[in-house]
CSV table of N, CA and C in Angstrom, one decimal:
chain,number,residue,atom,x,y,z
T,1135,MET,N,-31.8,-92.2,-87.2
T,1135,MET,CA,-31.1,-91.3,-88.1
T,1135,MET,C,-31.5,-89.8,-87.9
T,1136,PRO,N,-30.4,-89.0,-87.8
T,1136,PRO,CA,-30.7,-87.5,-87.5
T,1136,PRO,C,-31.4,-86.9,-88.7
T,1137,ALA,N,-32.2,-85.8,-88.3
T,1137,ALA,CA,-32.9,-85.1,-89.4
T,1137,ALA,C,-32.0,-84.3,-90.2
T,1138,PRO,N,-32.2,-84.2,-91.5
T,1138,PRO,CA,-31.3,-83.5,-92.4
T,1138,PRO,C,-31.3,-82.0,-92.1
T,1139,ILE,N,-30.2,-81.4,-92.2
T,1139,ILE,CA,-30.1,-79.9,-92.0
T,1139,ILE,C,-30.4,-79.2,-93.2
T,1140,ILE,N,-31.4,-78.3,-93.1
T,1140,ILE,CA,-31.9,-77.5,-94.3
T,1140,ILE,C,-31.4,-76.1,-94.1
T,1141,PRO,N,-30.6,-75.6,-95.0
T,1141,PRO,CA,-30.1,-74.2,-94.8
T,1141,PRO,C,-31.3,-73.2,-95.0
T,1142,THR,N,-31.3,-72.2,-94.1
T,1142,THR,CA,-32.3,-71.2,-94.1
T,1142,THR,C,-31.8,-70.0,-95.0
T,1143,PRO,N,-32.7,-69.4,-95.7
T,1143,PRO,CA,-32.2,-68.2,-96.5
T,1143,PRO,C,-31.8,-67.1,-95.6
T,1144,ARG,N,-30.8,-66.3,-96.1
T,1144,ARG,CA,-30.4,-65.2,-95.3
T,1144,ARG,C,-31.4,-64.1,-95.2
T,1145,ARG,N,-32.1,-63.9,-96.2
T,1145,ARG,CA,-33.2,-62.8,-96.3
T,1145,ARG,C,-34.5,-63.4,-96.3
T,1146,SER,N,-35.5,-62.8,-95.8
T,1146,SER,CA,-36.8,-63.2,-95.9
T,1146,SER,C,-37.3,-62.9,-97.4
T,1147,PRO,N,-38.0,-63.8,-98.0
T,1147,PRO,CA,-38.3,-63.7,-99.4
T,1147,PRO,C,-39.2,-62.5,-99.7
T,1148,ASN,N,-40.0,-62.0,-98.7
T,1148,ASN,CA,-40.9,-60.9,-99.0
T,1148,ASN,C,-40.3,-59.5,-98.8
T,1149,ARG,N,-39.0,-59.5,-98.5
T,1149,ARG,CA,-38.3,-58.2,-98.2
T,1149,ARG,C,-37.9,-57.6,-99.6
T,1150,SER,N,-38.1,-56.3,-99.8
T,1150,SER,CA,-37.7,-55.7,-101.0
T,1150,SER,C,-36.2,-55.6,-101.2
T,1151,SER,N,-35.8,-55.5,-102.4
T,1151,SER,CA,-34.4,-55.5,-102.7
T,1151,SER,C,-33.7,-54.2,-102.2
T,1152,SER,N,-32.4,-54.3,-101.9
T,1152,SER,CA,-31.7,-53.1,-101.4
T,1152,SER,C,-31.7,-51.9,-102.3
T,1153,LYS,N,-31.7,-52.2,-103.6
T,1153,LYS,CA,-31.6,-51.2,-104.6
T,1153,LYS,C,-32.9,-50.3,-104.6
T,1154,SER,N,-34.0,-50.9,-104.5
T,1154,SER,CA,-35.3,-50.1,-104.4
T,1154,SER,C,-35.4,-49.4,-103.1
T,1155,ARG,N,-34.8,-49.9,-102.0
T,1155,ARG,CA,-34.8,-49.2,-100.7
T,1155,ARG,C,-33.9,-48.0,-100.8
T,1156,ARG,N,-32.8,-48.1,-101.4
T,1156,ARG,CA,-31.9,-47.0,-101.5
T,1156,ARG,C,-32.5,-45.9,-102.3
T,1157,ASN,N,-33.2,-46.2,-103.4
T,1157,ASN,CA,-33.8,-45.2,-104.2
T,1157,ASN,C,-35.0,-44.5,-103.6
T,1158,ALA,N,-35.6,-45.3,-102.7
T,1158,ALA,CA,-36.8,-44.7,-102.0
T,1158,ALA,C,-36.3,-43.7,-100.9
T,1159,VAL,N,-35.1,-43.7,-100.5
T,1159,VAL,CA,-34.6,-42.8,-99.5
T,1159,VAL,C,-34.4,-41.4,-100.1
T,1160,THR,N,-33.9,-41.3,-101.3
T,1160,THR,CA,-33.7,-40.0,-101.9
T,1160,THR,C,-34.7,-39.8,-103.1
T,1161,GLN,N,-35.3,-38.7,-103.1
T,1161,GLN,CA,-36.2,-38.4,-104.2
T,1161,GLN,C,-35.5,-37.6,-105.2
T,1162,GLY,N,-35.8,-37.9,-106.5
T,1162,GLY,CA,-35.1,-37.2,-107.6
T,1162,GLY,C,-33.9,-37.9,-108.1
T,1163,PRO,N,-33.1,-37.2,-109.0
T,1163,PRO,CA,-31.9,-37.8,-109.5
T,1163,PRO,C,-30.8,-38.0,-108.5
T,1164,VAL,N,-30.0,-39.0,-108.6
T,1164,VAL,CA,-28.9,-39.3,-107.8
T,1164,VAL,C,-27.7,-39.2,-108.7
T,1165,TYR,N,-26.6,-38.5,-108.3
T,1165,TYR,CA,-25.4,-38.4,-109.0
T,1165,TYR,C,-24.3,-39.1,-108.3
T,1166,LEU,N,-23.6,-40.0,-109.1
T,1166,LEU,CA,-22.6,-40.8,-108.5
T,1166,LEU,C,-21.2,-40.3,-108.9
T,1167,GLY,N,-20.3,-40.5,-107.9
T,1167,GLY,CA,-18.9,-40.1,-108.2
T,1167,GLY,C,-18.0,-41.0,-107.4
T,1168,THR,N,-16.8,-41.3,-108.0
T,1168,THR,CA,-15.8,-42.2,-107.3
T,1168,THR,C,-14.5,-41.4,-107.1
T,1169,GLY,N,-14.0,-41.4,-105.9
T,1169,GLY,CA,-12.7,-40.7,-105.7
T,1169,GLY,C,-11.7,-41.7,-105.1
T,1170,ARG,N,-10.4,-41.4,-105.4
T,1170,ARG,CA,-9.4,-42.3,-104.9
T,1170,ARG,C,-8.2,-41.4,-104.4
T,1171,ARG,N,-7.6,-41.8,-103.3
T,1171,ARG,CA,-6.4,-41.1,-102.8
T,1171,ARG,C,-5.6,-42.1,-102.0
T,1172,LYS,N,-4.3,-42.2,-102.3
T,1172,LYS,CA,-3.4,-43.2,-101.7
T,1172,LYS,C,-4.1,-44.6,-101.9
T,1173,THR,N,-4.4,-45.2,-100.8
T,1173,THR,CA,-5.0,-46.6,-101.0
T,1173,THR,C,-6.5,-46.5,-100.6
T,1174,SER,N,-7.1,-45.3,-100.5
T,1174,SER,CA,-8.5,-45.2,-100.1
T,1174,SER,C,-9.4,-45.0,-101.4
T,1175,VAL,N,-10.6,-45.5,-101.3
T,1175,VAL,CA,-11.6,-45.4,-102.4
T,1175,VAL,C,-12.9,-44.9,-101.7
T,1176,ALA,N,-13.5,-43.9,-102.3
T,1176,ALA,CA,-14.8,-43.4,-101.8
T,1176,ALA,C,-15.8,-43.5,-102.9
T,1177,ARG,N,-16.9,-44.0,-102.6
T,1177,ARG,CA,-18.1,-44.0,-103.6
T,1177,ARG,C,-19.1,-43.0,-103.1
T,1178,ILE,N,-19.4,-42.0,-103.9
T,1178,ILE,CA,-20.3,-40.9,-103.5
T,1178,ILE,C,-21.6,-41.0,-104.2
T,1179,ARG,N,-22.7,-40.7,-103.4
T,1179,ARG,CA,-24.0,-40.5,-103.9
T,1179,ARG,C,-24.5,-39.1,-103.5
T,1180,LEU,N,-24.8,-38.3,-104.5
T,1180,LEU,CA,-25.2,-36.9,-104.3
T,1180,LEU,C,-26.6,-36.8,-104.7
T,1181,ALA,N,-27.5,-36.3,-103.8
T,1181,ALA,CA,-28.9,-36.1,-104.1
T,1181,ALA,C,-29.4,-34.8,-103.6
T,1182,ARG,N,-30.4,-34.3,-104.2
T,1182,ARG,CA,-31.0,-33.0,-103.6
T,1182,ARG,C,-31.4,-33.2,-102.2
T,1183,GLY,N,-31.1,-32.2,-101.4
T,1183,GLY,CA,-31.5,-32.4,-100.0
T,1183,GLY,C,-31.1,-31.1,-99.2
T,1184,THR,N,-30.8,-31.3,-97.9
T,1184,THR,CA,-30.6,-30.2,-97.0
T,1184,THR,C,-29.2,-29.9,-96.6
T,1185,GLY,N,-28.3,-30.8,-97.1
T,1185,GLY,CA,-26.8,-30.6,-96.8
T,1185,GLY,C,-26.3,-31.6,-95.8
T,1186,ALA,N,-27.0,-32.7,-95.6
T,1186,ALA,CA,-26.5,-33.7,-94.7
T,1186,ALA,C,-25.4,-34.5,-95.3
T,1187,ILE,N,-24.3,-34.7,-94.6
T,1187,ILE,CA,-23.2,-35.5,-95.2
T,1187,ILE,C,-22.9,-36.6,-94.2
T,1188,THR,N,-23.0,-37.9,-94.8
T,1188,THR,CA,-22.7,-39.1,-94.0
T,1188,THR,C,-21.6,-39.9,-94.7
T,1189,VAL,N,-20.7,-40.4,-93.9
T,1189,VAL,CA,-19.6,-41.2,-94.4
T,1189,VAL,C,-19.7,-42.5,-93.6
T,1190,ASN,N,-19.9,-43.6,-94.4
T,1190,ASN,CA,-20.1,-45.0,-93.8
T,1190,ASN,C,-21.2,-45.0,-92.7
T,1191,GLY,N,-22.3,-44.3,-92.9
T,1191,GLY,CA,-23.4,-44.3,-92.0
T,1191,GLY,C,-23.3,-43.4,-90.8
T,1192,VAL,N,-22.2,-42.6,-90.7
T,1192,VAL,CA,-21.9,-41.7,-89.6
T,1192,VAL,C,-21.8,-40.3,-90.1
T,1193,PRO,N,-22.3,-39.3,-89.4
T,1193,PRO,CA,-22.2,-37.9,-89.8
T,1193,PRO,C,-20.7,-37.6,-90.0
T,1194,ALA,N,-20.4,-36.8,-91.1
T,1194,ALA,CA,-19.0,-36.5,-91.5
T,1194,ALA,C,-18.2,-35.9,-90.3
T,1195,ALA,N,-18.9,-35.0,-89.5
T,1195,ALA,CA,-18.2,-34.3,-88.5
T,1195,ALA,C,-17.7,-35.3,-87.4
T,1196,GLN,N,-18.4,-36.4,-87.2
T,1196,GLN,CA,-18.0,-37.4,-86.3
T,1196,GLN,C,-17.0,-38.4,-86.9
T,1197,TYR,N,-17.1,-38.7,-88.2
T,1197,TYR,CA,-16.3,-39.7,-88.9
T,1197,TYR,C,-14.8,-39.2,-89.0
T,1198,PHE,N,-14.6,-38.0,-89.4
T,1198,PHE,CA,-13.3,-37.4,-89.6
T,1198,PHE,C,-12.8,-36.8,-88.3
T,1199,PRO,N,-11.7,-37.3,-87.7
T,1199,PRO,CA,-11.3,-36.9,-86.4
T,1199,PRO,C,-10.7,-35.5,-86.3
T,1200,HIS,N,-10.2,-35.0,-87.4
T,1200,HIS,CA,-9.6,-33.6,-87.4
T,1200,HIS,C,-10.5,-32.7,-88.3
T,1201,SER,N,-10.6,-31.5,-87.9
T,1201,SER,CA,-11.4,-30.5,-88.7
T,1201,SER,C,-10.7,-30.3,-90.1
T,1202,ARG,N,-9.4,-30.4,-90.1
T,1202,ARG,CA,-8.7,-30.2,-91.4
T,1202,ARG,C,-9.2,-31.3,-92.4
T,1203,ALA,N,-9.3,-32.5,-92.0
T,1203,ALA,CA,-9.8,-33.6,-92.9
T,1203,ALA,C,-11.2,-33.3,-93.3
T,1204,LEU,N,-12.0,-32.9,-92.4
T,1204,LEU,CA,-13.4,-32.6,-92.7
T,1204,LEU,C,-13.5,-31.4,-93.7
T,1205,GLN,N,-12.8,-30.4,-93.5
T,1205,GLN,CA,-12.8,-29.2,-94.4
T,1205,GLN,C,-12.3,-29.6,-95.8
T,1206,ALA,N,-11.3,-30.5,-95.9
T,1206,ALA,CA,-10.8,-31.0,-97.2
T,1206,ALA,C,-11.9,-31.8,-97.9
T,1207,ALA,N,-12.6,-32.6,-97.1
T,1207,ALA,CA,-13.6,-33.5,-97.7
T,1207,ALA,C,-14.8,-32.7,-98.3
T,1208,ILE,N,-15.2,-31.6,-97.7
T,1208,ILE,CA,-16.4,-30.9,-98.1
T,1208,ILE,C,-16.0,-29.6,-98.9
T,1209,ALA,N,-14.7,-29.5,-99.2
T,1209,ALA,CA,-14.3,-28.3,-100.0
T,1209,ALA,C,-15.0,-28.0,-101.3
T,1210,PRO,N,-15.3,-29.1,-102.1
T,1210,PRO,CA,-16.0,-28.8,-103.4
T,1210,PRO,C,-17.4,-28.2,-103.1
T,1211,LEU,N,-18.1,-28.6,-102.1
T,1211,LEU,CA,-19.4,-28.1,-101.8
T,1211,LEU,C,-19.4,-26.6,-101.3
T,1212,HIS,N,-18.4,-26.3,-100.5
T,1212,HIS,CA,-18.3,-24.9,-100.1
T,1212,HIS,C,-17.8,-24.0,-101.2
T,1213,LEU,N,-16.9,-24.5,-102.0
T,1213,LEU,CA,-16.4,-23.7,-103.1
T,1213,LEU,C,-17.5,-23.3,-104.1
T,1214,THR,N,-18.4,-24.2,-104.4
T,1214,THR,CA,-19.5,-24.0,-105.3
T,1214,THR,C,-20.8,-23.5,-104.7
T,1215,SER,N,-20.8,-23.3,-103.3
T,1215,SER,CA,-22.0,-22.9,-102.6
T,1215,SER,C,-23.1,-23.8,-102.7
T,1216,MET,N,-22.8,-25.1,-102.7
T,1216,MET,CA,-23.9,-26.1,-102.8
T,1216,MET,C,-24.0,-26.9,-101.5
T,1217,ASN,N,-23.4,-26.4,-100.4
T,1217,ASN,CA,-23.4,-27.2,-99.2
T,1217,ASN,C,-24.8,-27.3,-98.6
T,1218,THR,N,-25.8,-26.6,-98.9
T,1218,THR,CA,-27.1,-26.7,-98.4
T,1218,THR,C,-28.1,-27.3,-99.4
T,1219,LYS,N,-27.6,-27.5,-100.6
T,1219,LYS,CA,-28.5,-28.0,-101.7
T,1219,LYS,C,-28.5,-29.5,-101.9
T,1220,TYR,N,-27.4,-30.2,-101.5
T,1220,TYR,CA,-27.3,-31.6,-101.8
T,1220,TYR,C,-27.0,-32.3,-100.5
T,1221,ASP,N,-27.5,-33.6,-100.4
T,1221,ASP,CA,-27.1,-34.5,-99.4
T,1221,ASP,C,-26.0,-35.4,-100.0
T,1222,VAL,N,-25.0,-35.8,-99.2
T,1222,VAL,CA,-23.9,-36.6,-99.6
T,1222,VAL,C,-23.9,-37.9,-98.8
T,1223,ILE,N,-23.9,-39.0,-99.5
T,1223,ILE,CA,-23.8,-40.3,-98.8
T,1223,ILE,C,-22.5,-40.9,-99.4
T,1224,ALA,N,-21.5,-41.1,-98.5
T,1224,ALA,CA,-20.2,-41.6,-98.9
T,1224,ALA,C,-19.9,-43.0,-98.3
T,1225,ARG,N,-19.3,-43.9,-99.1
T,1225,ARG,CA,-18.9,-45.2,-98.6
T,1225,ARG,C,-17.4,-45.2,-98.8
T,1226,CYS,N,-16.6,-45.3,-97.8
T,1226,CYS,CA,-15.1,-45.3,-97.9
T,1226,CYS,C,-14.5,-46.6,-97.5
T,1227,ASP,N,-13.5,-47.0,-98.2
T,1227,ASP,CA,-12.7,-48.2,-97.9
T,1227,ASP,C,-11.2,-47.9,-98.0
T,1228,GLY,N,-10.5,-48.6,-97.1
T,1228,GLY,CA,-9.0,-48.5,-97.2
T,1228,GLY,C,-8.4,-47.3,-96.7
T,1229,GLY,N,-7.1,-47.3,-96.4
T,1229,GLY,CA,-6.3,-46.2,-96.0
T,1229,GLY,C,-6.7,-45.6,-94.7
T,1230,GLY,N,-6.2,-44.4,-94.4
T,1230,GLY,CA,-6.5,-43.7,-93.2
T,1230,GLY,C,-7.4,-42.6,-93.4
T,1231,PHE,N,-7.6,-41.7,-92.4
T,1231,PHE,CA,-8.6,-40.7,-92.5
T,1231,PHE,C,-8.2,-39.6,-93.5
T,1232,THR,N,-6.9,-39.3,-93.6
T,1232,THR,CA,-6.5,-38.3,-94.6
T,1232,THR,C,-6.7,-38.8,-96.0
T,1233,GLY,N,-6.4,-40.0,-96.3
T,1233,GLY,CA,-6.6,-40.6,-97.6
T,1233,GLY,C,-8.1,-40.6,-98.0
T,1234,GLN,N,-8.9,-41.0,-97.0
T,1234,GLN,CA,-10.3,-41.1,-97.2
T,1234,GLN,C,-10.9,-39.7,-97.4
T,1235,ALA,N,-10.4,-38.7,-96.7
T,1235,ALA,CA,-10.9,-37.4,-96.9
T,1235,ALA,C,-10.6,-36.9,-98.3
T,1236,GLY,N,-9.4,-37.2,-98.8
T,1236,GLY,CA,-9.1,-36.8,-100.2
T,1236,GLY,C,-9.9,-37.5,-101.2
T,1237,ALA,N,-10.2,-38.8,-100.9
T,1237,ALA,CA,-11.0,-39.6,-101.8
T,1237,ALA,C,-12.5,-39.1,-101.9
T,1238,VAL,N,-13.0,-38.7,-100.7
T,1238,VAL,CA,-14.3,-38.1,-100.6
T,1238,VAL,C,-14.4,-36.8,-101.4
T,1239,ARG,N,-13.3,-36.0,-101.2
T,1239,ARG,CA,-13.3,-34.7,-101.9
T,1239,ARG,C,-13.3,-34.9,-103.4
T,1240,LEU,N,-12.5,-35.8,-104.0
T,1240,LEU,CA,-12.5,-36.0,-105.4
T,1240,LEU,C,-13.9,-36.6,-105.9
T,1241,GLY,N,-14.4,-37.5,-105.1
T,1241,GLY,CA,-15.7,-38.1,-105.5
T,1241,GLY,C,-16.9,-37.1,-105.5
T,1242,ILE,N,-16.9,-36.2,-104.5
T,1242,ILE,CA,-17.9,-35.1,-104.4
T,1242,ILE,C,-17.7,-34.2,-105.6
T,1243,ALA,N,-16.5,-33.8,-105.9
T,1243,ALA,CA,-16.3,-32.9,-107.1
T,1243,ALA,C,-16.7,-33.6,-108.4
T,1244,ARG,N,-16.5,-34.9,-108.6
T,1244,ARG,CA,-16.9,-35.5,-109.8
T,1244,ARG,C,-18.4,-35.7,-109.9
T,1245,ALA,N,-19.1,-35.9,-108.7
T,1245,ALA,CA,-20.5,-36.0,-108.7
T,1245,ALA,C,-21.2,-34.6,-108.9
T,1246,LEU,N,-20.6,-33.6,-108.4
T,1246,LEU,CA,-21.1,-32.2,-108.7
T,1246,LEU,C,-21.0,-31.9,-110.1
T,1247,LEU,N,-19.9,-32.3,-110.8
T,1247,LEU,CA,-19.7,-32.1,-112.2
T,1247,LEU,C,-20.8,-32.8,-113.0
T,1248,LYS,N,-21.2,-34.0,-112.6
T,1248,LYS,CA,-22.3,-34.7,-113.3
T,1248,LYS,C,-23.6,-33.9,-113.1
T,1249,ALA,N,-23.8,-33.3,-111.9
T,1249,ALA,CA,-25.0,-32.6,-111.6
T,1249,ALA,C,-25.1,-31.3,-112.4
T,1250,ASP,N,-24.0,-30.6,-112.5
T,1250,ASP,CA,-24.0,-29.3,-113.1
T,1250,ASP,C,-22.7,-29.1,-113.9
T,1251,GLN,N,-22.7,-29.2,-115.2
T,1251,GLN,CA,-21.5,-29.0,-116.0
T,1251,GLN,C,-20.9,-27.6,-115.9
T,1252,THR,N,-21.6,-26.6,-115.6
T,1252,THR,CA,-21.1,-25.2,-115.5
T,1252,THR,C,-20.1,-25.0,-114.4
T,1253,LEU,N,-20.0,-26.0,-113.5
T,1253,LEU,CA,-19.1,-25.9,-112.3
T,1253,LEU,C,-17.7,-26.3,-112.7
T,1254,GLU,N,-17.5,-26.9,-113.9
T,1254,GLU,CA,-16.2,-27.4,-114.2
T,1254,GLU,C,-15.0,-26.4,-114.1
T,1255,PRO,N,-15.1,-25.2,-114.7
T,1255,PRO,CA,-14.0,-24.2,-114.6
T,1255,PRO,C,-13.7,-23.9,-113.1
T,1256,THR,N,-14.7,-23.7,-112.3
T,1256,THR,CA,-14.4,-23.4,-110.9
T,1256,THR,C,-13.7,-24.6,-110.1
T,1257,LEU,N,-14.2,-25.8,-110.3
T,1257,LEU,CA,-13.6,-26.9,-109.7
T,1257,LEU,C,-12.2,-27.2,-110.2
T,1258,ARG,N,-12.0,-27.1,-111.6
T,1258,ARG,CA,-10.7,-27.3,-112.2
T,1258,ARG,C,-9.7,-26.3,-111.7
T,1259,ALA,N,-10.1,-25.1,-111.6
T,1259,ALA,CA,-9.1,-24.0,-111.2
T,1259,ALA,C,-8.6,-24.3,-109.8
T,1260,GLU,N,-9.4,-24.9,-108.9
T,1260,GLU,CA,-9.0,-25.2,-107.5
T,1260,GLU,C,-8.3,-26.5,-107.5
T,1261,GLY,N,-8.2,-27.3,-108.6
T,1261,GLY,CA,-7.5,-28.6,-108.6
T,1261,GLY,C,-8.3,-29.7,-108.0
T,1262,LEU,N,-9.6,-29.5,-107.9
T,1262,LEU,CA,-10.5,-30.5,-107.2
T,1262,LEU,C,-10.9,-31.7,-108.1
T,1263,LEU,N,-10.6,-31.6,-109.4
T,1263,LEU,CA,-11.0,-32.6,-110.4
T,1263,LEU,C,-9.7,-33.5,-110.7
T,1264,THR,N,-8.6,-33.2,-110.1
T,1264,THR,CA,-7.3,-33.9,-110.5
T,1264,THR,C,-7.0,-34.9,-109.4
T,1265,ARG,N,-6.8,-36.1,-109.8
T,1265,ARG,CA,-6.5,-37.2,-108.8
T,1265,ARG,C,-5.0,-37.0,-108.4
T,1266,ASP,N,-4.8,-37.1,-107.1
T,1266,ASP,CA,-3.4,-36.9,-106.6
T,1266,ASP,C,-2.7,-38.3,-106.8
T,1267,PRO,N,-1.7,-38.3,-107.7
T,1267,PRO,CA,-1.1,-39.5,-108.1
T,1267,PRO,C,-0.1,-40.1,-107.1
T,1268,ARG,N,0.2,-39.4,-106.0
T,1268,ARG,CA,1.3,-39.8,-105.1
T,1268,ARG,C,0.8,-41.1,-104.3
T,1269,GLU,N,1.7,-42.1,-104.4
T,1269,GLU,CA,1.5,-43.4,-103.7
T,1269,GLU,C,2.7,-43.7,-102.8
T,1270,LYS,N,2.5,-44.6,-101.9
T,1270,LYS,CA,3.6,-45.1,-101.1
T,1270,LYS,C,4.7,-45.8,-101.9
T,1271,GLU,N,5.9,-45.4,-101.8
T,1271,GLU,CA,7.0,-46.0,-102.6
T,1271,GLU,C,7.4,-47.4,-102.0
T,1272,ARG,N,7.7,-48.3,-102.8
T,1272,ARG,CA,7.9,-49.7,-102.3
T,1272,ARG,C,9.3,-49.7,-101.6
T,1273,GLN,N,9.4,-50.7,-100.7
T,1273,GLN,CA,10.7,-50.9,-100.0
T,1273,GLN,C,11.6,-51.7,-100.9
T,1274,LYS,N,12.8,-51.3,-101.1
T,1274,LYS,CA,13.8,-52.0,-101.9
T,1274,LYS,C,14.7,-52.9,-101.1
T,1275,TYR,N,15.1,-54.0,-101.8
T,1275,TYR,CA,16.0,-55.0,-101.1
T,1275,TYR,C,17.3,-54.3,-100.8
T,1276,GLY,N,17.9,-54.7,-99.7
T,1276,GLY,CA,19.2,-54.1,-99.3
T,1276,GLY,C,19.1,-52.8,-98.6
T,1277,LYS,N,17.8,-52.3,-98.4
T,1277,LYS,CA,17.6,-51.0,-97.8
T,1277,LYS,C,16.6,-51.2,-96.7
T,1278,LYS,N,16.6,-50.3,-95.7
T,1278,LYS,CA,15.7,-50.3,-94.6
T,1278,LYS,C,14.3,-49.9,-95.0
T,1279,GLY,N,14.1,-49.0,-95.9
T,1279,GLY,CA,12.8,-48.5,-96.3
T,1279,GLY,C,12.9,-48.3,-97.8
T,1280,ALA,N,12.1,-47.4,-98.3
T,1280,ALA,CA,12.0,-47.1,-99.7
T,1280,ALA,C,13.3,-46.4,-100.2
T,1281,ARG,N,13.9,-45.5,-99.3
T,1281,ARG,CA,15.1,-44.8,-99.7
T,1281,ARG,C,16.2,-45.0,-98.6
T,1282,ALA,N,15.7,-45.1,-97.3
T,1282,ALA,CA,16.6,-45.1,-96.2
T,1282,ALA,C,17.5,-46.4,-96.2
T,1283,SER,N,18.8,-46.2,-96.0
T,1283,SER,CA,19.7,-47.3,-95.9
T,1283,SER,C,20.1,-47.6,-94.5
T,1284,TYR,N,20.7,-48.8,-94.3
T,1284,TYR,CA,21.2,-49.2,-93.0
T,1284,TYR,C,22.5,-48.3,-92.7
T,1285,GLN,N,22.8,-48.1,-91.5
T,1285,GLN,CA,23.9,-47.3,-91.1
T,1285,GLN,C,25.2,-47.9,-91.7
T,1286,PHE,N,26.0,-47.1,-92.3
T,1286,PHE,CA,27.3,-47.6,-92.9
T,1286,PHE,C,28.3,-47.6,-91.9
T,1287,SER,N,29.1,-48.8,-91.8
T,1287,SER,CA,30.2,-48.9,-90.9
T,1287,SER,C,31.4,-49.2,-91.7
T,1288,LYS,N,32.5,-48.3,-91.5
T,1288,LYS,CA,33.7,-48.5,-92.2
T,1288,LYS,C,34.5,-49.7,-91.7
T,1289,ARG,N,34.5,-49.9,-90.4
T,1289,ARG,CA,35.3,-51.0,-89.9
T,1289,ARG,C,34.5,-52.0,-89.1
């Protein structure tokens, strides 16, 4: 008779939990913010630091392929002159790089607002605290796309 198969645990039991490891990386308070744009969602962790910005474990300059997307993502930090005071750790899901850049932008603005309430008028005036409600319109039956129709033929 073959020996029974005993499942092995995925983690070693003496390893510390991921939550305590994450808190050990950043010293001091951590401010959280969530941003959404199109189908993208970004979860932001803002902590005191030197200004390092990572998105999904990669430096933001490498993650966003175009400089315009990068500038849009870090706009709240530049506007409030906080780009050298906080480290940003972003986790993005869904969408493309433009949607993810917009989601990171809203998430950073919301996290900055939690860190310092006096920044609200500045961020609000630039429209950084407003979620962009535009979404892809659904394709309708009898049409080629959301609005585009098939070519009309008289005869």
